[in-house]
PDB file of C-alpha atoms in Angstrom:
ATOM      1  CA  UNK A 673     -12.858 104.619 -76.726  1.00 55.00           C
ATOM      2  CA  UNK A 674     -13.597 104.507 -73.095  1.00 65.00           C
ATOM      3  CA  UNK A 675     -16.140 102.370 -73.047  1.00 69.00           C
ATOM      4  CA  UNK A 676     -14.404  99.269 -74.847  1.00 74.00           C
ATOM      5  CA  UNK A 677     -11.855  99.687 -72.525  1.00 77.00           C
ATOM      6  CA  UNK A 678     -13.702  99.456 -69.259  1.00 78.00           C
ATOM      7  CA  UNK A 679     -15.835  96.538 -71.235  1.00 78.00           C
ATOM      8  CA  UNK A 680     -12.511  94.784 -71.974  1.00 81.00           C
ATOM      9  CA  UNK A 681     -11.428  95.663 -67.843  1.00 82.00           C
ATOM     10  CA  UNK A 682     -15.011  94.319 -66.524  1.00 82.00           C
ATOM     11  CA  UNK A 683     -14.813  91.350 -68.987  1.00 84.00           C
ATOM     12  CA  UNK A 684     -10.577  90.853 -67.451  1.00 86.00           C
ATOM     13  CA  UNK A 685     -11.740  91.067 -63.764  1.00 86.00           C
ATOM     14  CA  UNK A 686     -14.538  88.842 -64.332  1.00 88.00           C
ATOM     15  CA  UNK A 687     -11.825  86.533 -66.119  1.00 87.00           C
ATOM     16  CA  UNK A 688      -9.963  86.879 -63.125  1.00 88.00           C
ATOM     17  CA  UNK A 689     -12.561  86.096 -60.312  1.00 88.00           C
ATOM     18  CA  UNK A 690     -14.440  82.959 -62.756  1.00 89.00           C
ATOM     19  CA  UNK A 691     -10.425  82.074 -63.006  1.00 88.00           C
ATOM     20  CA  UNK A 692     -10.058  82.575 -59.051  1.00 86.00           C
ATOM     21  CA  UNK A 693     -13.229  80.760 -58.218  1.00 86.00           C
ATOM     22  CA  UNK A 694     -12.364  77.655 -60.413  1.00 89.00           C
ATOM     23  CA  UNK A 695      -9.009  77.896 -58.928  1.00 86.00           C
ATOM     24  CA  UNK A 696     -10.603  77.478 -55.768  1.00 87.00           C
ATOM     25  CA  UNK A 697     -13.289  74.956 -56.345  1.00 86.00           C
ATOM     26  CA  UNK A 698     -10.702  72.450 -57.735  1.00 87.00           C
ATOM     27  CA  UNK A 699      -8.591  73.358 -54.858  1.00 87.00           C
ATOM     28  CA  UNK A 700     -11.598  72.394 -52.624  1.00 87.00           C
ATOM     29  CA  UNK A 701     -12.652  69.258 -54.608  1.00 87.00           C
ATOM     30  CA  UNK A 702      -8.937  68.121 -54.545  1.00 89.00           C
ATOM     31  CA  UNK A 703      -9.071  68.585 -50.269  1.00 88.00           C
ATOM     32  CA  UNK A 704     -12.529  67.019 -50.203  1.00 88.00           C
ATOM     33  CA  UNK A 705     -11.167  64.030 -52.696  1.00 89.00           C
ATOM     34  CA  UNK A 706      -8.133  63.848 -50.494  1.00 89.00           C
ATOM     35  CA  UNK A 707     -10.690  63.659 -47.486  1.00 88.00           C
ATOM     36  CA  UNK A 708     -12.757  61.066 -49.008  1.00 89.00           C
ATOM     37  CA  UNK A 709      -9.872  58.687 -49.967  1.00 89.00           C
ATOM     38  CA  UNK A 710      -8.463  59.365 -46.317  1.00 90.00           C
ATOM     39  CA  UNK A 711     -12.347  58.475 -44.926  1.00 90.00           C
ATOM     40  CA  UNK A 712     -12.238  55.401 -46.879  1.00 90.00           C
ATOM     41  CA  UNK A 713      -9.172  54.583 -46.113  1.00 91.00           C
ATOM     42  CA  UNK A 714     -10.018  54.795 -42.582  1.00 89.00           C
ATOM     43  CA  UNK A 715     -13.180  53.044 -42.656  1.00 90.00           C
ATOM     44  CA  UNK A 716     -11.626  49.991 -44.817  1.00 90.00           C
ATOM     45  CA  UNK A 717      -8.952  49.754 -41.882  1.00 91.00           C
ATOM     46  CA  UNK A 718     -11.493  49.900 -38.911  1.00 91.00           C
ATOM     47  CA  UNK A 719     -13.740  47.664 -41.078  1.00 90.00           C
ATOM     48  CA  UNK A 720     -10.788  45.607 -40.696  1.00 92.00           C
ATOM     49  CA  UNK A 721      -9.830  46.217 -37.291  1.00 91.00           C
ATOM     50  CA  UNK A 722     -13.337  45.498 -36.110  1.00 91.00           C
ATOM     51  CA  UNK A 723     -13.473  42.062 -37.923  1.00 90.00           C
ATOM     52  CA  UNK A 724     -10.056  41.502 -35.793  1.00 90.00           C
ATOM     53  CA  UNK A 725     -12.447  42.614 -32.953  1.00 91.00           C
ATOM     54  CA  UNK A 726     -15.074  40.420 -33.431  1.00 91.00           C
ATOM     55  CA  UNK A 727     -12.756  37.043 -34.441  1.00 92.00           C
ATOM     56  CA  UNK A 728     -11.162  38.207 -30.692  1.00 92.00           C
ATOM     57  CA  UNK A 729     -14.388  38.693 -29.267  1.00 92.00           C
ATOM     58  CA  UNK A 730     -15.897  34.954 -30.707  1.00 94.00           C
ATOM     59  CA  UNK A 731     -12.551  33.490 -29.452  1.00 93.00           C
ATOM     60  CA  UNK A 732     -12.698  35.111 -26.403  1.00 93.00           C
ATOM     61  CA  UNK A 733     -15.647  33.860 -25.755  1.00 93.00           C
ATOM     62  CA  UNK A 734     -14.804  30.109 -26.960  1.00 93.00           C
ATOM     63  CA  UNK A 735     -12.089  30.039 -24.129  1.00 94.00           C
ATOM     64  CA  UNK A 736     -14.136  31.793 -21.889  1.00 94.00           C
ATOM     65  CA  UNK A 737     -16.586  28.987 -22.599  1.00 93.00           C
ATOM     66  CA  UNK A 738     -13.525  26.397 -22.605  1.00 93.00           C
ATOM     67  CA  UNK A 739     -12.512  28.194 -18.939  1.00 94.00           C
ATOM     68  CA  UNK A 740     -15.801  28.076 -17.290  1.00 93.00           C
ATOM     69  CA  UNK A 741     -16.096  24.188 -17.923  1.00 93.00           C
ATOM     70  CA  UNK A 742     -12.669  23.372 -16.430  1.00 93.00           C
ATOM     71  CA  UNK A 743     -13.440  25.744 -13.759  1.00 94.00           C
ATOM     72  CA  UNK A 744     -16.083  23.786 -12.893  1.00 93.00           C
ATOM     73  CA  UNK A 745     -14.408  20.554 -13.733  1.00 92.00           C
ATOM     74  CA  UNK A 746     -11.628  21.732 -11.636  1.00 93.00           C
ATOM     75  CA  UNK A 747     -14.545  22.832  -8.252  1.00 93.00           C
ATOM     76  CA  UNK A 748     -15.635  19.242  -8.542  1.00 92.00           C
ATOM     77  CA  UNK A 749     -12.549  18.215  -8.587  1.00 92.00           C
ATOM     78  CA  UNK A 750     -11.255  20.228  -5.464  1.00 92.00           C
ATOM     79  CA  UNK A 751     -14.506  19.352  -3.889  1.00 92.00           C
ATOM     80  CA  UNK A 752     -13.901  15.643  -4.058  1.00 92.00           C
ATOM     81  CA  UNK A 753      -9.768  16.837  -2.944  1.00 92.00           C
ATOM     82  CA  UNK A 754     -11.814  18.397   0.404  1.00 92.00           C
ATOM     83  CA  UNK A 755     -13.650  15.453   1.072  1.00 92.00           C
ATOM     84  CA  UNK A 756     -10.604  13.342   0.675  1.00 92.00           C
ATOM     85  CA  UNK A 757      -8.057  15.325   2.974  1.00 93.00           C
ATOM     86  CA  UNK A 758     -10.715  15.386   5.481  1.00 92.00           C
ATOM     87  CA  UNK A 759     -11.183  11.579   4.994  1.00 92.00           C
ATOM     88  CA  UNK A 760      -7.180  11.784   5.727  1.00 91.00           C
ATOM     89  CA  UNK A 761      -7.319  14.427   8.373  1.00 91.00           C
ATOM     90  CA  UNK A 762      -9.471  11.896  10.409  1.00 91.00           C
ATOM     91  CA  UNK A 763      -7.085   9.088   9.756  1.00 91.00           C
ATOM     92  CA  UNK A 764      -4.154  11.355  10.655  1.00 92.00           C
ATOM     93  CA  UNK A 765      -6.170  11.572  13.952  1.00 91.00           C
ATOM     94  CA  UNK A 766      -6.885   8.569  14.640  1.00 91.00           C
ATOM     95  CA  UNK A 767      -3.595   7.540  13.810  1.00 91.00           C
ATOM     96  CA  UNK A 768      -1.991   9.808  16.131  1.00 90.00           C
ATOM     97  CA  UNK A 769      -4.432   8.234  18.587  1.00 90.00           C
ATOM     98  CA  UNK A 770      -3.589   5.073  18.034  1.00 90.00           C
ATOM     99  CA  UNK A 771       0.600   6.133  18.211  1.00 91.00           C
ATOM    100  CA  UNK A 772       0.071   7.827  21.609  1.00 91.00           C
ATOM    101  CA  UNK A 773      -1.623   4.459  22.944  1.00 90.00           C
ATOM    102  CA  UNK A 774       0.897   2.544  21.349  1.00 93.00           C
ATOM    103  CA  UNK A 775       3.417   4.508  22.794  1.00 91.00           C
ATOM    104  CA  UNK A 776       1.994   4.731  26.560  1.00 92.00           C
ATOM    105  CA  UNK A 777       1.728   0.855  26.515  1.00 92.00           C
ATOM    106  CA  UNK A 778       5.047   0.391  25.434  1.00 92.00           C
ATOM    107  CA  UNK A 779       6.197   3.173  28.120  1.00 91.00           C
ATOM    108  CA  UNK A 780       3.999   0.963  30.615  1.00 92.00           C
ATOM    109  CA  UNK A 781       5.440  -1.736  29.225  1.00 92.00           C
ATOM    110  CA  UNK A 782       9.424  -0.576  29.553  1.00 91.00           C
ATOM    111  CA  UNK A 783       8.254   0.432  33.262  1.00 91.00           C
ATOM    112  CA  UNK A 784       6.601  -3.595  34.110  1.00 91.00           C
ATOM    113  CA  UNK A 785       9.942  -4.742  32.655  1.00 91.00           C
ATOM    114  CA  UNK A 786      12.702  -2.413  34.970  1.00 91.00           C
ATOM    115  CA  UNK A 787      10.089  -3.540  37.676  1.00 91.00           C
ATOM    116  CA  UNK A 788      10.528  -7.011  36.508  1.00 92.00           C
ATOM    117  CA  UNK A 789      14.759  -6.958  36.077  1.00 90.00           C
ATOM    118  CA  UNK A 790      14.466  -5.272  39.160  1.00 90.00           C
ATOM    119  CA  UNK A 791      13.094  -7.859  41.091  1.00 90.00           C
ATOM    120  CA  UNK A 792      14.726 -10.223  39.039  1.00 90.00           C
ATOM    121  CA  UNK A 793      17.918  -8.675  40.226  1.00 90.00           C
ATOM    122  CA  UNK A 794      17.091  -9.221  43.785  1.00 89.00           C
ATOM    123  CA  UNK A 795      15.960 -12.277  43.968  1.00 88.00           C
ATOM    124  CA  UNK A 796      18.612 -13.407  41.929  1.00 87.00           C
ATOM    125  CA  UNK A 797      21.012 -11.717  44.565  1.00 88.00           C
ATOM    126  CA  UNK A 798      18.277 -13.345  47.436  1.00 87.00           C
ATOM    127  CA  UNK A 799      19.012 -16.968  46.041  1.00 89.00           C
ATOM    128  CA  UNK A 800      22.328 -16.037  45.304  1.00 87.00           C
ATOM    129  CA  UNK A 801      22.529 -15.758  49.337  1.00 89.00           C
ATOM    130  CA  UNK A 802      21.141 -18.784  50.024  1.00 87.00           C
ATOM    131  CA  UNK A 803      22.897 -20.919  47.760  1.00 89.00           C
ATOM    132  CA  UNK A 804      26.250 -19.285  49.319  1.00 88.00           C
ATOM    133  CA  UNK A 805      24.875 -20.058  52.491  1.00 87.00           C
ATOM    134  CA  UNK A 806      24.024 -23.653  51.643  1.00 85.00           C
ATOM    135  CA  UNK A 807      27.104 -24.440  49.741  1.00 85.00           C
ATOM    136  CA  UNK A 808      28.904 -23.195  53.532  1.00 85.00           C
ATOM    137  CA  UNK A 809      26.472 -24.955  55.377  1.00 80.00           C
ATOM    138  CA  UNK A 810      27.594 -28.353  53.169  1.00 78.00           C
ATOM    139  CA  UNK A 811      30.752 -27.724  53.179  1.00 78.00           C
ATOM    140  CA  UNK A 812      30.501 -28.023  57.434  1.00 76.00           C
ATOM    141  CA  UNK A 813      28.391 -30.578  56.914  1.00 72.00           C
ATOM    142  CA  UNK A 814      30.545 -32.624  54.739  1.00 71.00           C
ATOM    143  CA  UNK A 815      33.461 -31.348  57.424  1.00 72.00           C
ATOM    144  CA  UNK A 816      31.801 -32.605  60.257  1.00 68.00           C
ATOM    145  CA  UNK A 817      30.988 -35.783  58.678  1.00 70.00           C
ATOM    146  CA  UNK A 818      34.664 -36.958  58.353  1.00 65.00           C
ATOM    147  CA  UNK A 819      34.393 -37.545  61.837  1.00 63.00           C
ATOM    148  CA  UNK A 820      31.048 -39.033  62.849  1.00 64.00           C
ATOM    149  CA  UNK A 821      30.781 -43.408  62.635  1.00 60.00           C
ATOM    150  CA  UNK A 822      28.829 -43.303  58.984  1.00 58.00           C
ATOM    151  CA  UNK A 823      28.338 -47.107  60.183  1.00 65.00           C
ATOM    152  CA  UNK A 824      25.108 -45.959  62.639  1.00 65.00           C
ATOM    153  CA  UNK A 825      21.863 -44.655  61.691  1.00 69.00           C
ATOM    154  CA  UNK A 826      22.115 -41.428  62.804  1.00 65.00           C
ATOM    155  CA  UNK A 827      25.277 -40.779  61.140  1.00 64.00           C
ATOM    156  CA  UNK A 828      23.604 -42.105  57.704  1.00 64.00           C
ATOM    157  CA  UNK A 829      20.974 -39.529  58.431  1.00 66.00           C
ATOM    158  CA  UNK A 830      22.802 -36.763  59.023  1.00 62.00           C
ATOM    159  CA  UNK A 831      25.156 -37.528  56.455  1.00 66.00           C
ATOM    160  CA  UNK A 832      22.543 -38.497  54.222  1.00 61.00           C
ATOM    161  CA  UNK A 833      24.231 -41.393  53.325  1.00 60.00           C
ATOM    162  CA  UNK A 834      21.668 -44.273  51.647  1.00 59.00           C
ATOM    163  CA  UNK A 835      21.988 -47.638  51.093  1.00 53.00           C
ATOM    164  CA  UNK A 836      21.403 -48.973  47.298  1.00 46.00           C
ATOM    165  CA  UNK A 837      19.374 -51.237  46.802  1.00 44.00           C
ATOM    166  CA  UNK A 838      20.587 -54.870  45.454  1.00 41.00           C
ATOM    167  CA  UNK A 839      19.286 -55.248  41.610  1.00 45.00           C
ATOM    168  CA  UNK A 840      18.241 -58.722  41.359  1.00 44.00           C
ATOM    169  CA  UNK A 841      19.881 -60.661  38.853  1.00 43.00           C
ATOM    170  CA  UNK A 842      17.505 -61.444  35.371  1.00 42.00           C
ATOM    171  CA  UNK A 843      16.721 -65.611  35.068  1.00 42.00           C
ATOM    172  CA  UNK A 844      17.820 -66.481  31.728  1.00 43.00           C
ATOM    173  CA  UNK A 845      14.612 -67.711  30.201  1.00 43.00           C
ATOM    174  CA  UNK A 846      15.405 -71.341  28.791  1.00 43.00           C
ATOM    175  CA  UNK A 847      13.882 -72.139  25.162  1.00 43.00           C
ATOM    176  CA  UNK A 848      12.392 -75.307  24.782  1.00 45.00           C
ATOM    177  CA  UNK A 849      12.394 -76.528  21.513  1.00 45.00           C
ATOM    178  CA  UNK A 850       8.869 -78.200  20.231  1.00 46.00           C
ATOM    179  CA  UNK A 851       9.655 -81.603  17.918  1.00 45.00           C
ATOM    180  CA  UNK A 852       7.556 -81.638  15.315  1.00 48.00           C
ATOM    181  CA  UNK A 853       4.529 -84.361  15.397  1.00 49.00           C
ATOM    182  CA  UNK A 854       4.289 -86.596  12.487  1.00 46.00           C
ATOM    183  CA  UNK A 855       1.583 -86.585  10.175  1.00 47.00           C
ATOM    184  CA  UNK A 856      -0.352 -89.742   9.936  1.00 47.00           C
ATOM    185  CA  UNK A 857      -1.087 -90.658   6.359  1.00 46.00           C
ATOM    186  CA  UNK A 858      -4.333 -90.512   4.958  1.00 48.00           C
ATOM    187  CA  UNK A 859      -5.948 -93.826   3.731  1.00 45.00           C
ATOM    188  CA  UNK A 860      -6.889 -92.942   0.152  1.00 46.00           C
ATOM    189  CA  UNK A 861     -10.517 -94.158  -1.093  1.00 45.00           C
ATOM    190  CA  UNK A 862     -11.127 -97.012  -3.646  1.00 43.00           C
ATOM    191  CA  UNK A 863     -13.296 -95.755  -6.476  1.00 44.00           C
ATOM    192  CA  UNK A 864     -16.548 -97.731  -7.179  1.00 41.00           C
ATOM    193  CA  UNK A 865     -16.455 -99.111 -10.529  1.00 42.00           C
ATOM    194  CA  UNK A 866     -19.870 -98.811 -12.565  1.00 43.00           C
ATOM    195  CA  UNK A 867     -20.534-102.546 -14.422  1.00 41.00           C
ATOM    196  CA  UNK A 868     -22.085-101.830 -17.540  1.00 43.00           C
ATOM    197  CA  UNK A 869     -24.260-104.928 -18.871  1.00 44.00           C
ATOM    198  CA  UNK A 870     -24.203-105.971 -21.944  1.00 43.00           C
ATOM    199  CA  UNK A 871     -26.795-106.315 -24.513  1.00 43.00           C
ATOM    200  CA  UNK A 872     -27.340-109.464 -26.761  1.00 42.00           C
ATOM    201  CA  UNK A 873     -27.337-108.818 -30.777  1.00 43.00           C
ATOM    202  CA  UNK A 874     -30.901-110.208 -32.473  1.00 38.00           C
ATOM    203  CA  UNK A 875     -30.859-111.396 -35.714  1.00 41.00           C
ATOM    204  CA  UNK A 876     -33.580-111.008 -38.053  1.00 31.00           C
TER     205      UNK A 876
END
């Protein structure tokens, strides 16, 4: 009786453990299917993530590419902007030059013409003198010559008094008229008559 019993126990614990390990082999093939979907998974989403990558990378590079040409475009470009602000730099120069010469000869120039109205303004006052003086001096003059005898020479010529010459009177120029001479008529010429002879008539 014993030993069916401990055959029926052995047979029940292996049961058991066969039961246990099965248990735990599909509990290990479930984690390691879990593990595999979750690897796939993951290598279908940086499968995708690296095909992002590379369309970034081939794009990057296209406007890298793109950049590089109007970087150069734009050097030439700035080169040719150099050349031209120097080209304007010089002109700037040489217009400043040019505004400071300018500028002294019209300073020179406002200087020569105060000189200028300067002496204009004195010898404007200088003749304005004399003239003062002279118009005295003839107004004594003309004074003094109420009472010298115009009639003499001397008083004439310090008077200045002239005589005027006597305009002689124009001769009235006399038109003679011309008489028309006749006109002798011409004798007109006889014309020469031509005497034509006349023939006598035979008869046969």
């Amino acid at each position: 009786m014993k030993f069916p019993a401990l055959l029926l126990g052995f047979v029940l614990v292996c049961s058991m453990v066969i039961a246990g390990y099965i248990h735990s082999r599909r509990k290990q093939e479930t984690q390691l299917s879990k593990q595999a979907s979750f690897t796939d998974i993951k290598f279908r989403v940086t499968r995708d993530v690296l095909g992002e990558y590379q369309d970034q990378l081939i794009q990057s590079k296209t406007l890298l590419e793109k950049t590089k040409k109007e970087v150069d475009s734009l050097t030439k470009d700035l080169s040719v902007a150099k050349t031209f602000v120097e080209k304007k730099k010089s002109d700037i120069a040489t217009c400043k030059g040019e505004t400071k010469r300018i500028t002294d000869e019209t300073a020179a120039a406002e200087s020569e013409k105060k000189h200028i109205q300067s002496e204009f303004v004195k010898e404007n006052s200088h003749w304005g003198t004399e003239v003062q003086s002279l118009k005295k001096q003839m107004e004594q003059l003309s004074t003094l010559c109420k009472y010298i005898d115009k009639t003499s020479e001397e008083g004439r010529k310090l008077c200045k008094i002239t005589d005027e010459p006597q305009q002689p009177e124009a001769k009235p120029k006399e038109m003679q008229a011309e008489k028309p001479k006749p006109e002798e008529p011409k004798p007109k010429e006889p014309k020469a008559e031509e005497s034509k002879d006349k023939q006598p008539k035979v008869d046969v």
